[in-house]
PDB file of C-alpha atoms in Angstrom:
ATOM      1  CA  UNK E 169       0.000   0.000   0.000  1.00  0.00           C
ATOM      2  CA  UNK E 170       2.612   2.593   1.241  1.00  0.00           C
ATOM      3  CA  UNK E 171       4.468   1.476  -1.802  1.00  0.00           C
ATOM      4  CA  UNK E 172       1.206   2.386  -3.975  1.00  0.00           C
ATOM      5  CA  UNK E 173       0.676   5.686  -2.321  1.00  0.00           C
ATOM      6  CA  UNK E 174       4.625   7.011  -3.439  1.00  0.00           C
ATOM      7  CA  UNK E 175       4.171   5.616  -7.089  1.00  0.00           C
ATOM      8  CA  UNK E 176       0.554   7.334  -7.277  1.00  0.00           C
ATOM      9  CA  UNK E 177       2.293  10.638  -5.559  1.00  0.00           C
ATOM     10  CA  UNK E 178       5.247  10.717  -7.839  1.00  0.00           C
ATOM     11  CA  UNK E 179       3.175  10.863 -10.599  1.00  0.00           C
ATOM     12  CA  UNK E 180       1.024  13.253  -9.226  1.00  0.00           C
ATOM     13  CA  UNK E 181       4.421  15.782  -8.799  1.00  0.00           C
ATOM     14  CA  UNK E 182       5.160  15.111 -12.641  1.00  0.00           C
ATOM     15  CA  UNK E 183       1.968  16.500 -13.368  1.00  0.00           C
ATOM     16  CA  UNK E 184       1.698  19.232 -11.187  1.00  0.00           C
ATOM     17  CA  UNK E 185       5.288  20.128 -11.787  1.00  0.00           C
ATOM     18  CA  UNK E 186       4.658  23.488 -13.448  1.00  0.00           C
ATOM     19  CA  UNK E 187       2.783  24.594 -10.123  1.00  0.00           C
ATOM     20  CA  UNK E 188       5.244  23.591  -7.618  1.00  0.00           C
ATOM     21  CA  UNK E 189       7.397  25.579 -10.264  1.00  0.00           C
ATOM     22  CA  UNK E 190       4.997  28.719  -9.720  1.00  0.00           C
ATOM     23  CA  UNK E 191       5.040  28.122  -6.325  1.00  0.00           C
ATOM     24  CA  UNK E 192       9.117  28.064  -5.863  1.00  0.00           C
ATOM     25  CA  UNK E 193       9.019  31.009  -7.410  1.00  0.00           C
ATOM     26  CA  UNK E 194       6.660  32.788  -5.007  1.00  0.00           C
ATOM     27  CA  UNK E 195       4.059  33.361  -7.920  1.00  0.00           C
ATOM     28  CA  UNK E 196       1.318  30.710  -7.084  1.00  0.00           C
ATOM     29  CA  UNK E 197       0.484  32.136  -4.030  1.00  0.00           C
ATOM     30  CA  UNK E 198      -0.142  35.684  -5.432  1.00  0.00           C
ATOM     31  CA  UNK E 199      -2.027  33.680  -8.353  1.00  0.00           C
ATOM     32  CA  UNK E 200      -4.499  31.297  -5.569  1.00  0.00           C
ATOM     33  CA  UNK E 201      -5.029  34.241  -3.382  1.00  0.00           C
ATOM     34  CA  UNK E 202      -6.718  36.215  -6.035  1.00  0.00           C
ATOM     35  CA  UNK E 203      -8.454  33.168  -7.433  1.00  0.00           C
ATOM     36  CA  UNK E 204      -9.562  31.393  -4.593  1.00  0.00           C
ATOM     37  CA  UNK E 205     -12.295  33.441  -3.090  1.00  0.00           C
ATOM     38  CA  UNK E 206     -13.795  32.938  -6.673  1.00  0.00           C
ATOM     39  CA  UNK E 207     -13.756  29.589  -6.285  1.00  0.00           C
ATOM     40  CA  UNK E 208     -15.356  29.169  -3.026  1.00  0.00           C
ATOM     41  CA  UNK E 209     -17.968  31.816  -3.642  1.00  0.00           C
ATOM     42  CA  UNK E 210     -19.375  28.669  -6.245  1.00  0.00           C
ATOM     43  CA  UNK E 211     -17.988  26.285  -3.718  1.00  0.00           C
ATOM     44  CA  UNK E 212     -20.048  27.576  -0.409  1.00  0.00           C
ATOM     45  CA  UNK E 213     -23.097  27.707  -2.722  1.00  0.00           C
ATOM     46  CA  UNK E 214     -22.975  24.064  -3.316  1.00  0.00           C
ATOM     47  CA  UNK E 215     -21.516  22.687   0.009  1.00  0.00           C
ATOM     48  CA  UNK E 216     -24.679  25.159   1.647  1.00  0.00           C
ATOM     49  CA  UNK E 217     -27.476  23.044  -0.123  1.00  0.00           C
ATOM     50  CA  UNK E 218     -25.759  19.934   1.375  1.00  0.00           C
ATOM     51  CA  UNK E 219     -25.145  20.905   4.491  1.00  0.00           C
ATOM     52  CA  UNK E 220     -27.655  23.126   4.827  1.00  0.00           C
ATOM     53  CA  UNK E 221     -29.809  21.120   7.203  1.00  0.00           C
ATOM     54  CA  UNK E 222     -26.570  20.101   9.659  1.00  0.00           C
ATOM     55  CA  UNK E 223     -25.932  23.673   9.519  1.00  0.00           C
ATOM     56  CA  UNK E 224     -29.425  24.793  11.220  1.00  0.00           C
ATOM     57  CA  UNK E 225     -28.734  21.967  13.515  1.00  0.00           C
ATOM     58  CA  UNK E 226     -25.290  23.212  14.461  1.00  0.00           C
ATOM     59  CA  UNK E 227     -25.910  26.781  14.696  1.00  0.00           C
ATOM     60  CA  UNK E 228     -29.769  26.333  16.199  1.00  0.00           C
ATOM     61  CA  UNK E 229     -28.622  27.295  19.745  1.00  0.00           C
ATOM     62  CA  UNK E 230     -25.969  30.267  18.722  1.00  0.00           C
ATOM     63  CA  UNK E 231     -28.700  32.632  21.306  1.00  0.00           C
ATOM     64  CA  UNK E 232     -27.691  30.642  24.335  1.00  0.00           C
ATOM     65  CA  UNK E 233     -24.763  32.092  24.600  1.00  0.00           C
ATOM     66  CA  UNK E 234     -25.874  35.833  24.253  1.00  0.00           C
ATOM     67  CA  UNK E 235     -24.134  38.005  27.053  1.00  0.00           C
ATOM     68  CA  UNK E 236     -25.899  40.225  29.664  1.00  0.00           C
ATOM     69  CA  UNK E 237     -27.477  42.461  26.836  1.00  0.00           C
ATOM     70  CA  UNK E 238     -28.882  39.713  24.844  1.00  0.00           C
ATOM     71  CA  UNK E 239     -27.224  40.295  21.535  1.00  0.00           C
ATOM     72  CA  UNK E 240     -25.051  37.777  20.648  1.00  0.00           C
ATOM     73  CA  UNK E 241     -21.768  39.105  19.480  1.00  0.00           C
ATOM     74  CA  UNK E 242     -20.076  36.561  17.209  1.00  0.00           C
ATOM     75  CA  UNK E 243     -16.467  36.624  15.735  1.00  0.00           C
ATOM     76  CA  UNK E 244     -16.196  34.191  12.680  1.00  0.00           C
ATOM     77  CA  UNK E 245     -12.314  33.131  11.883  1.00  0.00           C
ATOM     78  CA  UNK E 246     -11.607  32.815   8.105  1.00  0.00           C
ATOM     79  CA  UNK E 247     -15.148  34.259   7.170  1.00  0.00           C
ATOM     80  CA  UNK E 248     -13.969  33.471   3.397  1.00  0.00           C
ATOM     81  CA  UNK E 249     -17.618  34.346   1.456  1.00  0.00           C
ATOM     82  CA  UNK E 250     -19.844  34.927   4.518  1.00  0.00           C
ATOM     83  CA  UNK E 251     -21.317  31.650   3.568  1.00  0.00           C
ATOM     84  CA  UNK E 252     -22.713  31.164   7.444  1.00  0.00           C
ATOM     85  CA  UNK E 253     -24.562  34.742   8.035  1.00  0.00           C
ATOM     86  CA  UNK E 254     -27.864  33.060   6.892  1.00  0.00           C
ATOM     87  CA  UNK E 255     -27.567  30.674   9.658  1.00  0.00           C
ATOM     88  CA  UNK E 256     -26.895  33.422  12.382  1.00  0.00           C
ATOM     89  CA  UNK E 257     -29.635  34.647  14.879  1.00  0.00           C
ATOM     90  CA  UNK E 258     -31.278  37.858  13.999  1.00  0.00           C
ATOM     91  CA  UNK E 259     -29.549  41.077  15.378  1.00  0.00           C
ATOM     92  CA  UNK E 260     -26.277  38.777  15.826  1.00  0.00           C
ATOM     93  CA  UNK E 261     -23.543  41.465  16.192  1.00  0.00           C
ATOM     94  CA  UNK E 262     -20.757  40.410  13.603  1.00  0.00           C
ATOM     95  CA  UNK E 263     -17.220  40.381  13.171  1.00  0.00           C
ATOM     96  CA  UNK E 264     -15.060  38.471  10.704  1.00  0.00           C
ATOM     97  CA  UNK E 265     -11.448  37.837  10.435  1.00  0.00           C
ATOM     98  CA  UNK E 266      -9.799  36.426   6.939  1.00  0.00           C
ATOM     99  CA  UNK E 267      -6.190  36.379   6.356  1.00  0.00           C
ATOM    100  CA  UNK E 268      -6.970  37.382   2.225  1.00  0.00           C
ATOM    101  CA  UNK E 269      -8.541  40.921   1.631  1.00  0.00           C
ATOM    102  CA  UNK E 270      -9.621  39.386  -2.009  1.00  0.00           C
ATOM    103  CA  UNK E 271     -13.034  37.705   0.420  1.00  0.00           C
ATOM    104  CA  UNK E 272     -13.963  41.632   1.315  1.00  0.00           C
ATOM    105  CA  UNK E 273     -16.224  42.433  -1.723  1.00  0.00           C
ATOM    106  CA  UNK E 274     -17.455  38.993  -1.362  1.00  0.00           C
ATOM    107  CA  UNK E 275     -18.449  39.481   2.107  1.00  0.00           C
ATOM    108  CA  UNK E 276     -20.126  43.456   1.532  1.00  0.00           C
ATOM    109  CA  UNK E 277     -22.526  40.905  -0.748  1.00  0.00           C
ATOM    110  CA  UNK E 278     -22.837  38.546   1.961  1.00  0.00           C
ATOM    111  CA  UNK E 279     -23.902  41.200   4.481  1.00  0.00           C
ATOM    112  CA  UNK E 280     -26.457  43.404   1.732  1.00  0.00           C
ATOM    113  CA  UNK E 281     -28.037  39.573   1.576  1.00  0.00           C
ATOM    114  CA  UNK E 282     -28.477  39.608   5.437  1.00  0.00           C
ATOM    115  CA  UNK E 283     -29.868  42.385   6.996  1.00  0.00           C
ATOM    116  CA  UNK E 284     -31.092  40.648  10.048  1.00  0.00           C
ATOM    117  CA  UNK E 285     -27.109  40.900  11.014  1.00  0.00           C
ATOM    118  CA  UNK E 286     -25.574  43.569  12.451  1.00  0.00           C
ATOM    119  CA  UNK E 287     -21.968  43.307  10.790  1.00  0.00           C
ATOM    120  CA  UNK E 288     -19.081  45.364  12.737  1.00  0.00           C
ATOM    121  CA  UNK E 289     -15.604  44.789  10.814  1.00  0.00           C
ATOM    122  CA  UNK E 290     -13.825  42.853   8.422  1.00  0.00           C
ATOM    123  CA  UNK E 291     -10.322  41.928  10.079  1.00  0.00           C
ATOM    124  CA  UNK E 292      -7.040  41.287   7.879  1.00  0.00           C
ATOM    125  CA  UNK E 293      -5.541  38.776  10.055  1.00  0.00           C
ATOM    126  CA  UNK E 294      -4.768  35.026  10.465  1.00  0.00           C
ATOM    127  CA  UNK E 295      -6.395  33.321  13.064  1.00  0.00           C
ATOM    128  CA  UNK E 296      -3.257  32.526  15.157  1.00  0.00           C
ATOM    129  CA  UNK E 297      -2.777  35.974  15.901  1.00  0.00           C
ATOM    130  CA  UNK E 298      -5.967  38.031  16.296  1.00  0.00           C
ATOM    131  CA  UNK E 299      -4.103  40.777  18.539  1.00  0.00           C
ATOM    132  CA  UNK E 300      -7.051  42.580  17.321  1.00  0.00           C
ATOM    133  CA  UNK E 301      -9.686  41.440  19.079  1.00  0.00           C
ATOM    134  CA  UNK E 302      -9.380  41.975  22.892  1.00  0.00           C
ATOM    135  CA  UNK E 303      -9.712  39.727  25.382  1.00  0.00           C
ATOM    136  CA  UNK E 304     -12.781  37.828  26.605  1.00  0.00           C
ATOM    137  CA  UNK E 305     -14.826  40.219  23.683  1.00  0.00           C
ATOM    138  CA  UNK E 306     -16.969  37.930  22.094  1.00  0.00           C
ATOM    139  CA  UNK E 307     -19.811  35.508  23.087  1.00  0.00           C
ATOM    140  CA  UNK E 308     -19.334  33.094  20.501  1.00  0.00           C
ATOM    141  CA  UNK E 309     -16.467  31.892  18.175  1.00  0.00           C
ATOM    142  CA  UNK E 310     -17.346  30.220  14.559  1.00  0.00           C
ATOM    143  CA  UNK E 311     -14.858  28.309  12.398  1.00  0.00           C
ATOM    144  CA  UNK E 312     -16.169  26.195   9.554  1.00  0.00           C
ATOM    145  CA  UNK E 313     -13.647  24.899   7.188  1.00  0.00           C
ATOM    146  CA  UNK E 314     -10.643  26.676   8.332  1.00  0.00           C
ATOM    147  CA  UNK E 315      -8.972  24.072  10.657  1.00  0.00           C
ATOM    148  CA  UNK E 316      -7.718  22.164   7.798  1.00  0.00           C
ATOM    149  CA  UNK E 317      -5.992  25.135   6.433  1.00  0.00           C
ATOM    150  CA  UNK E 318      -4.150  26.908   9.412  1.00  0.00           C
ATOM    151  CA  UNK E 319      -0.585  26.721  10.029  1.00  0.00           C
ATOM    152  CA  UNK E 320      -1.074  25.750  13.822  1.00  0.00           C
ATOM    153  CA  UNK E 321      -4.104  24.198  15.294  1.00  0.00           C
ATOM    154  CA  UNK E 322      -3.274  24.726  18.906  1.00  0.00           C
ATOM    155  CA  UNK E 323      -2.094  28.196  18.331  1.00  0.00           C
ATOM    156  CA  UNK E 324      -5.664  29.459  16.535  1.00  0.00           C
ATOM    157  CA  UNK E 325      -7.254  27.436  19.754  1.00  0.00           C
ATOM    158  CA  UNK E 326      -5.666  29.093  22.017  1.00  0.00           C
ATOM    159  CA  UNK E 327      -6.780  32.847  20.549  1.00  0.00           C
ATOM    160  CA  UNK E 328     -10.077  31.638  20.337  1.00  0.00           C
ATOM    161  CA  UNK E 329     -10.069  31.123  24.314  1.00  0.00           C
ATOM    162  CA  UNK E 330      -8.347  34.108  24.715  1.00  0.00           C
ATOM    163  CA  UNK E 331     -11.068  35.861  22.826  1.00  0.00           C
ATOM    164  CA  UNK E 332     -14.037  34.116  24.713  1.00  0.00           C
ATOM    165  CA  UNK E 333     -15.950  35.562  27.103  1.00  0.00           C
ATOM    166  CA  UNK E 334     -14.290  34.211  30.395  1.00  0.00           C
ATOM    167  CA  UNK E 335     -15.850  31.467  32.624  1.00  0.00           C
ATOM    168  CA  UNK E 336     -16.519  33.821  35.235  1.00  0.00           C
ATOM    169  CA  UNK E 337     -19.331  35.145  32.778  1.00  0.00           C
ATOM    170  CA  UNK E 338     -20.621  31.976  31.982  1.00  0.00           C
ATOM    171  CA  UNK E 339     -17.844  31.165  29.070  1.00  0.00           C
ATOM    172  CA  UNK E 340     -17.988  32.027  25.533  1.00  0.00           C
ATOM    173  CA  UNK E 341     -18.251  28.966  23.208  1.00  0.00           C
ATOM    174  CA  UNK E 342     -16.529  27.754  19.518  1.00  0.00           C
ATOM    175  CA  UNK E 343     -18.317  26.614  16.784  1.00  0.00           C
ATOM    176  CA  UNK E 344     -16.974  24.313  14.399  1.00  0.00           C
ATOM    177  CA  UNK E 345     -17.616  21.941  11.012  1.00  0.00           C
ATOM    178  CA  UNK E 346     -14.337  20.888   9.666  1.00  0.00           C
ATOM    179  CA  UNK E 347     -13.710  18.413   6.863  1.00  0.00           C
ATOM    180  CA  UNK E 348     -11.167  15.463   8.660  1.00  0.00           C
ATOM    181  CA  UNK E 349      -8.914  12.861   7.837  1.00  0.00           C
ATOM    182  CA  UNK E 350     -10.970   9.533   6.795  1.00  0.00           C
ATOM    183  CA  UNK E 351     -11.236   5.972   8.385  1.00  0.00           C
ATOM    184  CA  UNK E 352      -7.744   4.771   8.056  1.00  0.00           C
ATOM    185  CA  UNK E 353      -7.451   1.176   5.761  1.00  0.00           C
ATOM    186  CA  UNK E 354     -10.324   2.937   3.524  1.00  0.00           C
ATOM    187  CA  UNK E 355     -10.085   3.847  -0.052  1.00  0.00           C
ATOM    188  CA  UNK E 356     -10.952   7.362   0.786  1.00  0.00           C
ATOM    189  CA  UNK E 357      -8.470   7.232   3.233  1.00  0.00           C
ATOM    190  CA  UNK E 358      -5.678   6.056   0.694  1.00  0.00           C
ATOM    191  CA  UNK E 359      -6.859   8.604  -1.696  1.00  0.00           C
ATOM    192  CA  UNK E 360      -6.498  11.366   0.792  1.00  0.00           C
ATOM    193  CA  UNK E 361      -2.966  10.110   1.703  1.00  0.00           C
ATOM    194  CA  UNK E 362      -1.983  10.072  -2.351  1.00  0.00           C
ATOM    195  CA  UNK E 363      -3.709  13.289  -3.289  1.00  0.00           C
ATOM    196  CA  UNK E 364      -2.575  15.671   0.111  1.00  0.00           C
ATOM    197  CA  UNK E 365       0.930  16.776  -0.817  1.00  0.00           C
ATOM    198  CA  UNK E 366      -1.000  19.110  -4.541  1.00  0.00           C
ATOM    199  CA  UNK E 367      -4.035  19.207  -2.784  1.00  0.00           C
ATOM    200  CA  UNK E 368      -2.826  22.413  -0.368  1.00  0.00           C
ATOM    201  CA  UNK E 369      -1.704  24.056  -3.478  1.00  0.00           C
ATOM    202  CA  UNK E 370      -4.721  24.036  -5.470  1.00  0.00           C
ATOM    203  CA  UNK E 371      -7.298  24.766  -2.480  1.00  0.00           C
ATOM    204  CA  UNK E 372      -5.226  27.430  -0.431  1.00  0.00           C
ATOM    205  CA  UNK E 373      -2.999  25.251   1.687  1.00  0.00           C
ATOM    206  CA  UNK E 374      -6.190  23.167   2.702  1.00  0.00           C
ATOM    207  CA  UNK E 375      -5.041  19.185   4.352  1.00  0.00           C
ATOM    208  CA  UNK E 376      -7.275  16.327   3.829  1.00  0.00           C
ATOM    209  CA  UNK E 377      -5.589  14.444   6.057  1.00  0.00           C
ATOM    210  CA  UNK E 378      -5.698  16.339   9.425  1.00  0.00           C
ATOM    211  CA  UNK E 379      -7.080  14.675  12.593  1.00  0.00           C
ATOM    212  CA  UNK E 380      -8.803  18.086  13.778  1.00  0.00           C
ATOM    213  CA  UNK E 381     -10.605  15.974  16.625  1.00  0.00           C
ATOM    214  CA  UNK E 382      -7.298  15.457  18.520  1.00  0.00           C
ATOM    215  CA  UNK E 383      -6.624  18.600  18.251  1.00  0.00           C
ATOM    216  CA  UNK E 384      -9.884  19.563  19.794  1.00  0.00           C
ATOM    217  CA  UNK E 385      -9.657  16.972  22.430  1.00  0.00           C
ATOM    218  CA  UNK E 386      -6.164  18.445  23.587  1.00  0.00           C
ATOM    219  CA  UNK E 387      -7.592  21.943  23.907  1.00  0.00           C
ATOM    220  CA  UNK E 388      -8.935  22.198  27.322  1.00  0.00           C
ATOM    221  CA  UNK E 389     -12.713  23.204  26.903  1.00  0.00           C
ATOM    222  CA  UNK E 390     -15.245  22.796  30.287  1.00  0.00           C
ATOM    223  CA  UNK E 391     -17.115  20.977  27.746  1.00  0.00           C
ATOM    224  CA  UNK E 392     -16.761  19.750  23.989  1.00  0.00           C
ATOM    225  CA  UNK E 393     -19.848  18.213  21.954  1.00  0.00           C
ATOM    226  CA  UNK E 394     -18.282  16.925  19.056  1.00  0.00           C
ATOM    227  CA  UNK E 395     -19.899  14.581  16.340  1.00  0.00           C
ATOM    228  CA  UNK E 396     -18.240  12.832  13.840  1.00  0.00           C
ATOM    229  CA  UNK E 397     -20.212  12.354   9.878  1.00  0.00           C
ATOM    230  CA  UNK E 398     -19.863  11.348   6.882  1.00  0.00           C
ATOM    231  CA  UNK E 399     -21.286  14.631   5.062  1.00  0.00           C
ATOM    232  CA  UNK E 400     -23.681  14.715   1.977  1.00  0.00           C
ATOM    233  CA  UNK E 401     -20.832  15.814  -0.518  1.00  0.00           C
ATOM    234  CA  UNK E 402     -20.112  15.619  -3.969  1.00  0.00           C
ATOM    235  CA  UNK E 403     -16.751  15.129  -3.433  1.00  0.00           C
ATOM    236  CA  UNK E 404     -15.800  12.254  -1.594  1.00  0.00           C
ATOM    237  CA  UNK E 405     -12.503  12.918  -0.673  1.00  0.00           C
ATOM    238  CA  UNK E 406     -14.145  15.935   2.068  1.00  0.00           C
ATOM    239  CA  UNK E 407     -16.904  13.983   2.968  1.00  0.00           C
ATOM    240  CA  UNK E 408     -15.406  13.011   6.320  1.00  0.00           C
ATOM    241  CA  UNK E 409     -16.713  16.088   8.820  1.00  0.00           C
ATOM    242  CA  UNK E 410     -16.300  16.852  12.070  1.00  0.00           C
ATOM    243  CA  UNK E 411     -19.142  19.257  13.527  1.00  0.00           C
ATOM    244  CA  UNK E 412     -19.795  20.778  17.145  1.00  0.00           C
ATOM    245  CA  UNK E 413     -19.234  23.094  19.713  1.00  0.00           C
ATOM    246  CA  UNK E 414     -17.396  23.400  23.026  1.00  0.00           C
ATOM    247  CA  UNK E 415     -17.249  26.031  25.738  1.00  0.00           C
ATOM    248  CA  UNK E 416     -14.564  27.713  26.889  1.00  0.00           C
TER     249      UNK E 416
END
């Protein structure tokens, strides 16, 4: 099998050779930045049908965690599209931080399409270091497809409990629906493993075979609700999801 996986990857860097090319050169990554956010804005429209109903289901209790005024004031971490407003509570108090400002005309969209939102600010920043946003700010903390894609998992975890609200005021909680690593000793898996070292290239330095869970379980929530799916996708090789919440 392993043996499999290097002949299947070897071709795979034959064929993408003039990317890696691009991408030695330090031209790819001006090229996917500027394409990517037209990708996903077809993307999110497809993977929103699908998920659409596991969406409602993950974000149907969002209010809980309102603070003392009752408006629930919600920092999304690589907003991308603004693909999630529609799910938000009405007069949900917005703020989204994206480390590419090519998603910010994309998101102005997003937010004329949602008026029951109350958008604040569009942040340049990766999530690792959102110096921005002050401590123990926000109510609520919503990351959907962005774990696969960060540099450091622990290191965006431990903003997001910086950011919280602190347990002293009934903790903040983090929202997440993250595409995973599959079964291992399954085709998908083997797939995943062959088609991983391009696949970051093409789709913004996005892994398809990070164990996100672990990463979760190792983060030190109060509590963490996590379900693991198989998600109604087109592609298969995303299909394995991760979706939850836990409080800080």
């Amino acid at each position: 099998m392993e043996l499999t996986i290097f002949i299947l990857r070897l071709a795979i860097y034959i064929l993408a050779f003039p990317i890696y090319l691009l991408n030695f050169l330090g031209l790819w990554s001006r090229i996917c930045k500027k394409c990517f956010p037209y990708f996903l804005a077809r993307f999110t429209v497809m993977y929103n049908e699908q998920m659409a109903s596991k969406k409602r289901e993950l974000f149907g209790n969002l209010q809980e965690f309102a603070g003392p005024s009752g408006k629930l004031s919600l920092l999304e971490v690589g907003c991308g599209t603004g693909a999630n407003f529609r799910f938000y509570p009405p007069g949900c108090r917005v703020t989204c931080i994206d480390p590419n400002p090519n998603f910010e005309k994309f998101l102005i969209k997003s937010i004329a399409e949602n008026r029951h939102l109350q958008f604040e600010r569009f942040v340049i920043a990766a999530g690792e270091n959102m110096h921005q946003v002050a401590d123990g700010s926000v109510d609520v903390v919503v990351c959907t497809l962005v774990l696969c894609s960060v540099k450091n998992q622990q290191q965006i975890l431990r903003e997001v409990c910086r950011v919280l609200r602190p347990v002293s005021e009934r903790g903040g909680a983090f929202y997440f629906m993250e595409h995973v690593a599959a079964e291992r000793s399954t085709w998908n898996s083997f797939w995943q493993q062959v088609l991983d070292p391009v696949w970051p290239l093409l789709f913004d330095g996005c892994s398809l075979t990070r164990e996100s869970w672990k990463t979760l379980e190792r983060a030190g929530f109060s509590k963490l609700k996590l379900q693991h799916i198989q998600a109604p996708l087109s592609w298969e090789m995303v299909r394995p999801h991760i979706y939850g919440y836990a409080v800080k």
